[in-house]
Amino acid sequence: MTRRDHTTGHAAGHAADLLRRCVVVGGAGAVGGLFAEHLLRSGAEVLVVDPGAREAGEALPGEALPGEARFLRGDITDMGPDLREEIGRADLVLLAVPEQVALAAVKQVAAAMRPGALLADTLSVKGPVAEEILAHAGDVEAAGLNPMFAPSLGFAGRPVAAVVLHDGPRARALLRLVESWGGRAVRLGAHEHDRLAAATQALTHAAVLSFGLALARLGVGVAELAAVAPPPHATMLALLARIASGTPEVYWDVQSANPQAAAAREALADGLRTLAGLLDGRADGEVEFAAALGGLRDLLGPGLDFYRDTCAEMFGALPPYELSPTTSTSSPVTTER
C-alpha cells in the first residue's frame, strides 16, 4: 500500500466512524442505491426508506445491495413513529428523492434529527432546497450532492458537485467518503451549482433533444442515416438514444426545475440564429464563419487539445452499426445524467 493509499484509507475509516448510522430515503432508486451500496461497503449501518419496501429487513424486488441493509416502507413527507425514531438516531439522512418530495420533507426531517447530524440530498437543482434547509434546518449539518454522471457508471474518476450549507465534521466526512469511492468532490455554492448545471446538463440535453426533434422533422430514418453517418452524427445518435432510453422525469426536472435552464435554452436558440446569420449569403459570411470558429477555439483554451484528442479516440472506438432483428429495443433505463 502506498503512502497515499494508506492516508486515503485512514481518512475514509475516520469518515465512516462519523457516519455510522445512515438513512437513505429513496434508496431503492438508482442514485439512492448507489449511495446505499457504497455506504454499506464503507462499514455504515444503512436503512433504506422507500414506499416500495415490503417489510423491514426484507430486500426489495430486484435489489442486490451488499451487506446487511435494512428496509423500511415509509413516506418521508408523512413520517410514522418508526421512521421518526430511525431518523432521530441517524448520523446521516440522505434524501435521494424527487425535488418536490425533498422540499416537502426538509422541515419535518430536520426537526426529527438530532443536533449535529447530517442532512444531505442528491437533487439536480440546489437553489430551492438550499432555501428550505437554511429556513428550517439550523440545528443540523447540511450538504447537497449531485453526481454528475449516470449511477450505472460509478464514482471512479467522476465529479460530484457538493453544496455545503452547514459545514461540520460529518459534512466533511461525507465528502471524504465520496473521494474514497473514487469520486471528485467539487465544492460549489448553490447558485453557482445551478448555473453550471444549466450549462453542463440543461444545455447539453436541450441540444441533443433538439437534434432529435429536427431529425424527426426531416423525416429520415435511422437505417438510412446509419448507411452514410460520419462519426459526429453517429455520436449524436448515440447521445440521443441514451436520453430517449432514460427516465423522462429526470430530464424533465433538469429542464423545468433549474431556474437558469431557460437562459441556457435561449442561448442555444441564439447560437442557431447566429449560425444562420453567418450563412445568409453575405459576401463576408465565410470570413465571419472562420472568425467564429476561432472564437470557439479560444473558448476551449487549454482544453482544446485534450477534447480534440478525446473526440478522435471516441470516433475510433465507434462500432459499425448494423440494423438486424436482434437490435436492442430494451425498456427505458434508470436515472441518467
mmCIF file of C-alpha atoms in Angstrom:
data_model
loop_
_atom_site.group_PDB
_atom_site.id
_atom_site.type_symbol
_atom_site.label_atom_id
_atom_site.label_comp_id
_atom_site.label_asym_id
_atom_site.label_seq_id
_atom_site.Cartn_x
_atom_site.Cartn_y
_atom_site.Cartn_z
ATOM 1 C CA MET A 1 0.000 0.000 0.000
ATOM 2 C CA THR A 2 1.382 3.424 -0.955
ATOM 3 C CA ARG A 3 1.547 6.325 1.474
ATOM 4 C CA ARG A 4 -1.331 7.965 -0.408
ATOM 5 C CA ASP A 5 -3.443 4.795 -0.294
ATOM 6 C CA HIS A 6 -2.751 4.447 3.427
ATOM 7 C CA THR A 7 -3.688 8.075 4.067
ATOM 8 C CA THR A 8 -6.849 7.779 1.974
ATOM 9 C CA GLY A 9 -7.851 4.561 3.717
ATOM 10 C CA HIS A 10 -7.275 6.080 7.159
ATOM 11 C CA ALA A 11 -9.323 9.176 6.255
ATOM 12 C CA ALA A 12 -12.137 7.049 4.865
ATOM 13 C CA GLY A 13 -12.161 4.930 8.029
ATOM 14 C CA HIS A 14 -12.428 8.016 10.230
ATOM 15 C CA ALA A 15 -15.179 9.383 7.990
ATOM 16 C CA ALA A 16 -17.131 6.130 8.313
ATOM 17 C CA ASP A 17 -16.885 6.377 12.111
ATOM 18 C CA LEU A 18 -18.670 9.742 11.953
ATOM 19 C CA LEU A 19 -21.376 8.347 9.647
ATOM 20 C CA ARG A 20 -22.055 5.036 11.348
ATOM 21 C CA ARG A 21 -25.879 5.092 11.146
ATOM 22 C CA CYS A 22 -27.283 6.193 7.776
ATOM 23 C CA VAL A 23 -30.829 6.529 6.477
ATOM 24 C CA VAL A 24 -31.091 6.639 2.682
ATOM 25 C CA VAL A 25 -34.537 7.851 1.653
ATOM 26 C CA GLY A 26 -35.287 6.651 -1.860
ATOM 27 C CA GLY A 27 -32.551 4.056 -1.625
ATOM 28 C CA ALA A 28 -34.422 1.711 -3.958
ATOM 29 C CA GLY A 29 -33.780 4.137 -6.826
ATOM 30 C CA ALA A 30 -30.640 4.334 -8.941
ATOM 31 C CA VAL A 31 -28.968 7.296 -7.207
ATOM 32 C CA GLY A 32 -30.051 6.314 -3.707
ATOM 33 C CA GLY A 33 -28.992 2.733 -4.346
ATOM 34 C CA LEU A 34 -25.547 3.899 -5.461
ATOM 35 C CA PHE A 35 -25.006 5.741 -2.175
ATOM 36 C CA ALA A 36 -26.544 2.976 -0.059
ATOM 37 C CA GLU A 37 -24.248 0.408 -1.631
ATOM 38 C CA HIS A 38 -21.093 2.445 -1.057
ATOM 39 C CA LEU A 39 -22.046 3.429 2.489
ATOM 40 C CA LEU A 40 -22.512 -0.263 3.271
ATOM 41 C CA ARG A 41 -19.140 -1.099 1.775
ATOM 42 C CA SER A 42 -17.601 1.616 3.947
ATOM 43 C CA GLY A 43 -18.936 -0.100 7.058
ATOM 44 C CA ALA A 44 -22.006 2.003 7.814
ATOM 45 C CA GLU A 45 -25.316 0.675 9.051
ATOM 46 C CA VAL A 46 -27.803 1.560 6.332
ATOM 47 C CA LEU A 47 -31.573 1.797 6.483
ATOM 48 C CA VAL A 48 -33.241 2.205 3.092
ATOM 49 C CA VAL A 49 -36.569 4.012 3.320
ATOM 50 C CA ASP A 50 -38.787 3.666 0.293
ATOM 51 C CA PRO A 51 -42.534 3.388 -0.371
ATOM 52 C CA GLY A 52 -41.759 0.221 -2.338
ATOM 53 C CA ALA A 53 -40.192 -1.640 0.579
ATOM 54 C CA ARG A 54 -42.203 -4.720 1.541
ATOM 55 C CA GLU A 55 -41.138 -5.364 5.112
ATOM 56 C CA ALA A 56 -38.369 -4.105 7.354
ATOM 57 C CA GLY A 57 -35.294 -6.228 6.782
ATOM 58 C CA GLU A 58 -36.625 -7.684 3.511
ATOM 59 C CA ALA A 59 -34.905 -6.841 0.257
ATOM 60 C CA LEU A 60 -36.753 -5.001 -2.459
ATOM 61 C CA PRO A 61 -37.544 -6.852 -5.697
ATOM 62 C CA GLY A 62 -34.528 -6.739 -7.970
ATOM 63 C CA GLU A 63 -32.242 -5.185 -5.369
ATOM 64 C CA ALA A 64 -28.899 -6.793 -4.580
ATOM 65 C CA LEU A 65 -27.212 -4.439 -2.133
ATOM 66 C CA PRO A 66 -24.266 -5.934 -0.293
ATOM 67 C CA GLY A 67 -24.050 -6.193 3.456
ATOM 68 C CA GLU A 68 -26.940 -6.119 5.859
ATOM 69 C CA ALA A 69 -29.035 -3.165 4.749
ATOM 70 C CA ARG A 70 -32.436 -2.905 6.362
ATOM 71 C CA PHE A 71 -35.522 -1.732 4.501
ATOM 72 C CA LEU A 72 -38.487 0.195 5.808
ATOM 73 C CA ARG A 73 -41.639 1.093 3.939
ATOM 74 C CA GLY A 74 -42.335 4.738 4.644
ATOM 75 C CA ASP A 75 -43.368 8.157 3.351
ATOM 76 C CA ILE A 76 -40.770 10.778 4.269
ATOM 77 C CA THR A 77 -43.369 13.544 3.923
ATOM 78 C CA ASP A 78 -45.682 11.837 6.441
ATOM 79 C CA MET A 79 -43.468 10.037 8.928
ATOM 80 C CA GLY A 80 -44.771 7.389 11.255
ATOM 81 C CA PRO A 81 -43.253 6.751 14.708
ATOM 82 C CA ASP A 82 -40.864 4.025 13.494
ATOM 83 C CA LEU A 83 -39.395 6.199 10.763
ATOM 84 C CA ARG A 84 -39.180 9.218 13.056
ATOM 85 C CA GLU A 85 -37.248 7.150 15.598
ATOM 86 C CA GLU A 86 -34.820 5.904 12.954
ATOM 87 C CA ILE A 87 -34.177 9.432 11.732
ATOM 88 C CA GLY A 88 -33.613 10.595 15.285
ATOM 89 C CA ARG A 89 -30.827 8.011 15.701
ATOM 90 C CA ALA A 90 -29.120 8.641 12.349
ATOM 91 C CA ASP A 91 -25.764 10.302 11.774
ATOM 92 C CA LEU A 92 -26.746 10.875 8.142
ATOM 93 C CA VAL A 93 -30.121 11.235 6.450
ATOM 94 C CA LEU A 94 -29.752 11.287 2.662
ATOM 95 C CA LEU A 95 -32.730 12.425 0.580
ATOM 96 C CA ALA A 96 -32.381 10.688 -2.806
ATOM 97 C CA VAL A 97 -35.902 11.628 -3.873
ATOM 98 C CA PRO A 98 -37.581 13.924 -6.427
ATOM 99 C CA GLU A 99 -37.350 17.642 -5.757
ATOM 100 C CA GLN A 100 -40.955 18.163 -4.656
ATOM 101 C CA VAL A 101 -40.707 15.307 -2.158
ATOM 102 C CA ALA A 102 -37.461 16.671 -0.726
ATOM 103 C CA LEU A 103 -38.843 20.198 -0.407
ATOM 104 C CA ALA A 104 -41.922 18.910 1.380
ATOM 105 C CA ALA A 105 -39.825 16.756 3.724
ATOM 106 C CA VAL A 106 -36.976 19.036 4.832
ATOM 107 C CA LYS A 107 -38.753 20.782 7.712
ATOM 108 C CA GLN A 108 -40.055 17.680 9.477
ATOM 109 C CA VAL A 109 -36.952 15.609 8.771
ATOM 110 C CA ALA A 110 -34.693 18.289 10.236
ATOM 111 C CA ALA A 111 -36.955 18.549 13.281
ATOM 112 C CA ALA A 112 -36.681 14.789 13.866
ATOM 113 C CA MET A 113 -32.883 14.684 13.529
ATOM 114 C CA ARG A 114 -30.577 15.101 16.497
ATOM 115 C CA PRO A 115 -28.437 18.278 16.555
ATOM 116 C CA GLY A 116 -25.172 17.896 14.690
ATOM 117 C CA ALA A 117 -26.352 15.049 12.463
ATOM 118 C CA LEU A 118 -26.014 15.490 8.698
ATOM 119 C CA LEU A 119 -28.906 16.117 6.311
ATOM 120 C CA ALA A 120 -27.909 15.579 2.676
ATOM 121 C CA ASP A 121 -29.693 15.469 -0.672
ATOM 122 C CA THR A 122 -28.939 14.379 -4.232
ATOM 123 C CA LEU A 123 -31.131 16.865 -6.121
ATOM 124 C CA SER A 124 -30.104 18.127 -9.548
ATOM 125 C CA VAL A 125 -31.108 21.682 -8.583
ATOM 126 C CA LYS A 126 -29.823 23.193 -5.347
ATOM 127 C CA GLY A 127 -31.335 26.685 -5.036
ATOM 128 C CA PRO A 128 -34.835 25.819 -3.733
ATOM 129 C CA VAL A 129 -33.692 23.054 -1.369
ATOM 130 C CA ALA A 130 -30.931 25.320 -0.041
ATOM 131 C CA GLU A 131 -33.529 27.948 0.848
ATOM 132 C CA GLU A 132 -35.644 25.340 2.617
ATOM 133 C CA ILE A 133 -32.679 23.998 4.582
ATOM 134 C CA LEU A 134 -31.493 27.449 5.604
ATOM 135 C CA ALA A 135 -35.009 28.241 6.822
ATOM 136 C CA HIS A 136 -35.759 25.029 8.724
ATOM 137 C CA ALA A 137 -32.576 23.033 9.399
ATOM 138 C CA GLY A 138 -30.453 25.271 11.571
ATOM 139 C CA ASP A 139 -29.502 22.601 14.128
ATOM 140 C CA VAL A 140 -28.035 20.052 11.723
ATOM 141 C CA GLU A 141 -25.173 19.961 9.281
ATOM 142 C CA ALA A 142 -26.349 20.106 5.675
ATOM 143 C CA ALA A 143 -24.814 19.260 2.310
ATOM 144 C CA GLY A 144 -26.218 18.731 -1.166
ATOM 145 C CA LEU A 145 -24.534 16.300 -3.541
ATOM 146 C CA ASN A 146 -25.143 15.958 -7.274
ATOM 147 C CA PRO A 147 -23.343 13.089 -9.010
ATOM 148 C CA MET A 148 -22.678 14.468 -12.489
ATOM 149 C CA PHE A 149 -22.984 11.058 -14.133
ATOM 150 C CA ALA A 150 -25.365 8.161 -14.540
ATOM 151 C CA PRO A 151 -25.333 5.951 -11.417
ATOM 152 C CA SER A 152 -24.554 2.909 -13.562
ATOM 153 C CA LEU A 153 -21.150 4.424 -14.385
ATOM 154 C CA GLY A 154 -19.988 4.507 -10.760
ATOM 155 C CA PHE A 155 -17.946 7.091 -8.866
ATOM 156 C CA ALA A 156 -14.474 6.266 -10.188
ATOM 157 C CA GLY A 157 -12.882 9.395 -11.635
ATOM 158 C CA ARG A 158 -16.190 11.258 -11.907
ATOM 159 C CA PRO A 159 -17.226 14.640 -10.449
ATOM 160 C CA VAL A 160 -19.717 15.018 -7.630
ATOM 161 C CA ALA A 161 -20.888 18.599 -7.146
ATOM 162 C CA ALA A 162 -21.096 19.409 -3.428
ATOM 163 C CA VAL A 163 -23.038 22.332 -1.938
ATOM 164 C CA VAL A 164 -22.215 22.533 1.772
ATOM 165 C CA LEU A 165 -24.725 24.747 3.560
ATOM 166 C CA HIS A 166 -23.955 23.954 7.221
ATOM 167 C CA ASP A 167 -20.386 22.702 7.426
ATOM 168 C CA GLY A 168 -19.095 20.407 10.116
ATOM 169 C CA PRO A 169 -17.247 17.157 10.764
ATOM 170 C CA ARG A 170 -19.962 14.937 9.267
ATOM 171 C CA ALA A 171 -20.345 17.017 6.102
ATOM 172 C CA ARG A 172 -16.586 16.842 5.596
ATOM 173 C CA ALA A 173 -16.674 13.115 6.369
ATOM 174 C CA LEU A 174 -19.244 12.518 3.612
ATOM 175 C CA LEU A 175 -17.067 14.315 1.067
ATOM 176 C CA ARG A 176 -14.062 12.256 2.170
ATOM 177 C CA LEU A 177 -16.086 9.096 1.669
ATOM 178 C CA VAL A 178 -17.076 10.200 -1.837
ATOM 179 C CA GLU A 179 -13.403 10.697 -2.628
ATOM 180 C CA SER A 180 -12.502 7.326 -1.091
ATOM 181 C CA TRP A 181 -15.007 5.789 -3.515
ATOM 182 C CA GLY A 182 -13.074 7.341 -6.393
ATOM 183 C CA GLY A 183 -15.270 10.396 -6.928
ATOM 184 C CA ARG A 184 -14.069 14.007 -7.197
ATOM 185 C CA ALA A 185 -15.954 16.232 -4.771
ATOM 186 C CA VAL A 186 -16.238 19.737 -6.271
ATOM 187 C CA ARG A 187 -17.469 22.293 -3.726
ATOM 188 C CA LEU A 188 -19.806 24.968 -5.091
ATOM 189 C CA GLY A 189 -22.328 27.467 -3.858
ATOM 190 C CA ALA A 190 -25.989 26.720 -4.562
ATOM 191 C CA HIS A 191 -26.331 29.478 -7.175
ATOM 192 C CA GLU A 192 -23.031 28.520 -8.815
ATOM 193 C CA HIS A 193 -24.113 24.886 -8.892
ATOM 194 C CA ASP A 194 -27.358 25.707 -10.685
ATOM 195 C CA ARG A 195 -25.560 27.999 -13.141
ATOM 196 C CA LEU A 196 -23.060 25.283 -14.042
ATOM 197 C CA ALA A 197 -25.756 22.572 -14.113
ATOM 198 C CA ALA A 198 -27.735 24.695 -16.567
ATOM 199 C CA ALA A 199 -24.709 24.721 -18.880
ATOM 200 C CA THR A 200 -23.492 21.151 -18.388
ATOM 201 C CA GLN A 201 -26.846 19.366 -18.172
ATOM 202 C CA ALA A 202 -29.786 21.520 -19.318
ATOM 203 C CA LEU A 203 -27.938 22.975 -22.331
ATOM 204 C CA THR A 204 -26.427 19.624 -23.337
ATOM 205 C CA HIS A 205 -29.695 17.723 -23.062
ATOM 206 C CA ALA A 206 -31.544 20.501 -24.906
ATOM 207 C CA ALA A 207 -29.027 20.353 -27.767
ATOM 208 C CA VAL A 208 -29.383 16.576 -28.105
ATOM 209 C CA LEU A 209 -33.172 16.651 -27.819
ATOM 210 C CA SER A 210 -33.382 19.460 -30.380
ATOM 211 C CA PHE A 211 -31.190 17.419 -32.716
ATOM 212 C CA GLY A 212 -33.627 14.508 -32.378
ATOM 213 C CA LEU A 213 -36.674 16.710 -32.941
ATOM 214 C CA ALA A 214 -35.003 18.161 -36.042
ATOM 215 C CA LEU A 215 -34.304 14.670 -37.379
ATOM 216 C CA ALA A 216 -37.951 13.765 -36.871
ATOM 217 C CA ARG A 217 -38.982 16.859 -38.812
ATOM 218 C CA LEU A 218 -36.618 15.992 -41.660
ATOM 219 C CA GLY A 219 -38.330 12.622 -41.974
ATOM 220 C CA VAL A 220 -35.204 10.463 -42.249
ATOM 221 C CA GLY A 221 -34.913 7.026 -40.677
ATOM 222 C CA VAL A 222 -32.072 5.623 -38.605
ATOM 223 C CA ALA A 223 -31.418 2.875 -41.155
ATOM 224 C CA GLU A 224 -30.942 5.485 -43.880
ATOM 225 C CA LEU A 225 -28.731 7.596 -41.661
ATOM 226 C CA ALA A 226 -26.613 4.687 -40.452
ATOM 227 C CA ALA A 227 -25.644 3.785 -44.015
ATOM 228 C CA VAL A 228 -23.823 7.080 -44.504
ATOM 229 C CA ALA A 229 -23.442 8.563 -40.994
ATOM 230 C CA PRO A 230 -19.996 10.047 -40.280
ATOM 231 C CA PRO A 231 -18.663 9.678 -36.705
ATOM 232 C CA PRO A 232 -20.008 13.027 -35.398
ATOM 233 C CA HIS A 233 -23.529 12.114 -36.486
ATOM 234 C CA ALA A 234 -23.244 8.586 -35.089
ATOM 235 C CA THR A 235 -22.108 10.075 -31.782
ATOM 236 C CA MET A 236 -25.112 12.393 -31.722
ATOM 237 C CA LEU A 237 -27.395 9.432 -32.428
ATOM 238 C CA ALA A 238 -25.785 7.594 -29.510
ATOM 239 C CA LEU A 239 -26.414 10.558 -27.195
ATOM 240 C CA LEU A 240 -29.994 10.805 -28.434
ATOM 241 C CA ALA A 241 -30.531 7.079 -27.808
ATOM 242 C CA ARG A 242 -29.168 7.392 -24.267
ATOM 243 C CA ILE A 243 -31.538 10.217 -23.375
ATOM 244 C CA ALA A 244 -34.529 8.718 -25.197
ATOM 245 C CA SER A 245 -33.989 5.447 -23.293
ATOM 246 C CA GLY A 246 -33.832 7.225 -19.947
ATOM 247 C CA THR A 247 -36.400 8.150 -17.349
ATOM 248 C CA PRO A 248 -38.456 11.109 -18.670
ATOM 249 C CA GLU A 249 -38.903 12.613 -15.198
ATOM 250 C CA VAL A 250 -35.142 13.006 -14.807
ATOM 251 C CA TYR A 251 -34.752 15.051 -17.970
ATOM 252 C CA TRP A 252 -37.927 16.999 -17.283
ATOM 253 C CA ASP A 253 -36.584 18.011 -13.864
ATOM 254 C CA VAL A 254 -33.258 19.114 -15.365
ATOM 255 C CA GLN A 255 -35.112 21.425 -17.781
ATOM 256 C CA SER A 256 -38.021 22.599 -15.630
ATOM 257 C CA ALA A 257 -36.672 22.783 -12.079
ATOM 258 C CA ASN A 258 -33.471 24.731 -12.674
ATOM 259 C CA PRO A 259 -34.358 28.441 -12.844
ATOM 260 C CA GLN A 260 -31.319 29.034 -15.070
ATOM 261 C CA ALA A 261 -32.184 26.356 -17.629
ATOM 262 C CA ALA A 262 -34.386 28.712 -19.659
ATOM 263 C CA ALA A 263 -31.429 31.042 -20.222
ATOM 264 C CA ALA A 264 -29.365 28.060 -21.383
ATOM 265 C CA ARG A 265 -32.033 27.049 -23.907
ATOM 266 C CA GLU A 266 -32.313 30.634 -25.136
ATOM 267 C CA ALA A 267 -28.526 30.743 -25.582
ATOM 268 C CA LEU A 268 -28.786 27.551 -27.662
ATOM 269 C CA ALA A 269 -31.510 29.080 -29.825
ATOM 270 C CA ASP A 270 -29.463 32.268 -30.178
ATOM 271 C CA GLY A 271 -26.460 30.192 -31.244
ATOM 272 C CA LEU A 272 -28.530 28.671 -34.062
ATOM 273 C CA ARG A 273 -29.723 32.125 -35.100
ATOM 274 C CA THR A 274 -26.134 33.383 -35.119
ATOM 275 C CA LEU A 275 -25.042 30.450 -37.266
ATOM 276 C CA ALA A 276 -27.911 31.053 -39.674
ATOM 277 C CA GLY A 277 -26.895 34.699 -39.900
ATOM 278 C CA LEU A 278 -23.378 33.722 -40.974
ATOM 279 C CA LEU A 279 -24.815 31.619 -43.806
ATOM 280 C CA ASP A 280 -27.367 34.037 -45.213
ATOM 281 C CA GLY A 281 -25.424 34.754 -48.398
ATOM 282 C CA ARG A 282 -23.462 37.779 -47.232
ATOM 283 C CA ALA A 283 -20.155 38.362 -49.022
ATOM 284 C CA ASP A 284 -18.254 38.353 -45.743
ATOM 285 C CA GLY A 285 -20.086 35.324 -44.340
ATOM 286 C CA GLU A 286 -17.195 32.912 -44.823
ATOM 287 C CA VAL A 287 -14.766 35.280 -43.130
ATOM 288 C CA GLU A 288 -17.089 35.724 -40.163
ATOM 289 C CA PHE A 289 -17.652 31.967 -40.009
ATOM 290 C CA ALA A 290 -13.898 31.404 -39.765
ATOM 291 C CA ALA A 291 -13.682 34.077 -37.084
ATOM 292 C CA ALA A 292 -16.478 32.359 -35.137
ATOM 293 C CA LEU A 293 -14.558 29.058 -35.218
ATOM 294 C CA GLY A 294 -11.505 30.922 -33.960
ATOM 295 C CA GLY A 295 -13.571 32.264 -31.096
ATOM 296 C CA LEU A 296 -14.662 28.735 -30.218
ATOM 297 C CA ARG A 297 -11.046 27.603 -30.180
ATOM 298 C CA ASP A 298 -10.328 30.437 -27.770
ATOM 299 C CA LEU A 299 -13.296 29.366 -25.660
ATOM 300 C CA LEU A 300 -11.838 25.876 -25.268
ATOM 301 C CA GLY A 301 -8.486 27.392 -24.301
ATOM 302 C CA PRO A 302 -6.014 24.934 -22.711
ATOM 303 C CA GLY A 303 -8.603 22.169 -23.055
ATOM 304 C CA LEU A 304 -8.616 22.331 -26.855
ATOM 305 C CA ASP A 305 -6.017 19.610 -27.418
ATOM 306 C CA PHE A 306 -7.451 17.323 -24.728
ATOM 307 C CA TYR A 307 -11.010 17.428 -26.063
ATOM 308 C CA ARG A 308 -9.920 17.192 -29.706
ATOM 309 C CA ASP A 309 -7.824 14.102 -28.940
ATOM 310 C CA THR A 310 -10.603 12.625 -26.784
ATOM 311 C CA CYS A 311 -13.010 13.034 -29.684
ATOM 312 C CA ALA A 312 -10.591 11.247 -32.008
ATOM 313 C CA GLU A 313 -10.403 8.320 -29.558
ATOM 314 C CA MET A 314 -14.190 8.191 -29.277
ATOM 315 C CA PHE A 315 -14.629 8.193 -33.031
ATOM 316 C CA GLY A 316 -12.032 5.453 -33.363
ATOM 317 C CA ALA A 317 -13.959 3.293 -30.899
ATOM 318 C CA LEU A 318 -17.325 3.626 -32.643
ATOM 319 C CA PRO A 319 -18.507 0.207 -33.857
ATOM 320 C CA PRO A 320 -20.221 -0.151 -37.246
ATOM 321 C CA TYR A 321 -23.997 -0.036 -36.993
ATOM 322 C CA GLU A 322 -25.991 -2.917 -38.443
ATOM 323 C CA LEU A 323 -29.767 -2.982 -38.273
ATOM 324 C CA SER A 324 -30.904 -6.533 -37.601
ATOM 325 C CA PRO A 325 -33.770 -8.392 -35.912
ATOM 326 C CA THR A 326 -31.618 -8.620 -32.768
ATOM 327 C CA THR A 327 -31.137 -4.869 -32.484
ATOM 328 C CA SER A 328 -31.997 -3.912 -28.917
ATOM 329 C CA THR A 329 -35.407 -2.471 -28.138
ATOM 330 C CA SER A 330 -34.955 -2.678 -24.382
ATOM 331 C CA SER A 331 -37.106 -0.776 -21.932
ATOM 332 C CA PRO A 332 -36.026 2.619 -20.524
ATOM 333 C CA VAL A 333 -33.004 2.628 -18.247
ATOM 334 C CA THR A 334 -32.897 4.273 -14.845
ATOM 335 C CA THR A 335 -31.727 7.734 -13.888
ATOM 336 C CA GLU A 336 -29.164 9.192 -16.303
ATOM 337 C CA ARG A 337 -27.301 12.468 -16.175
#
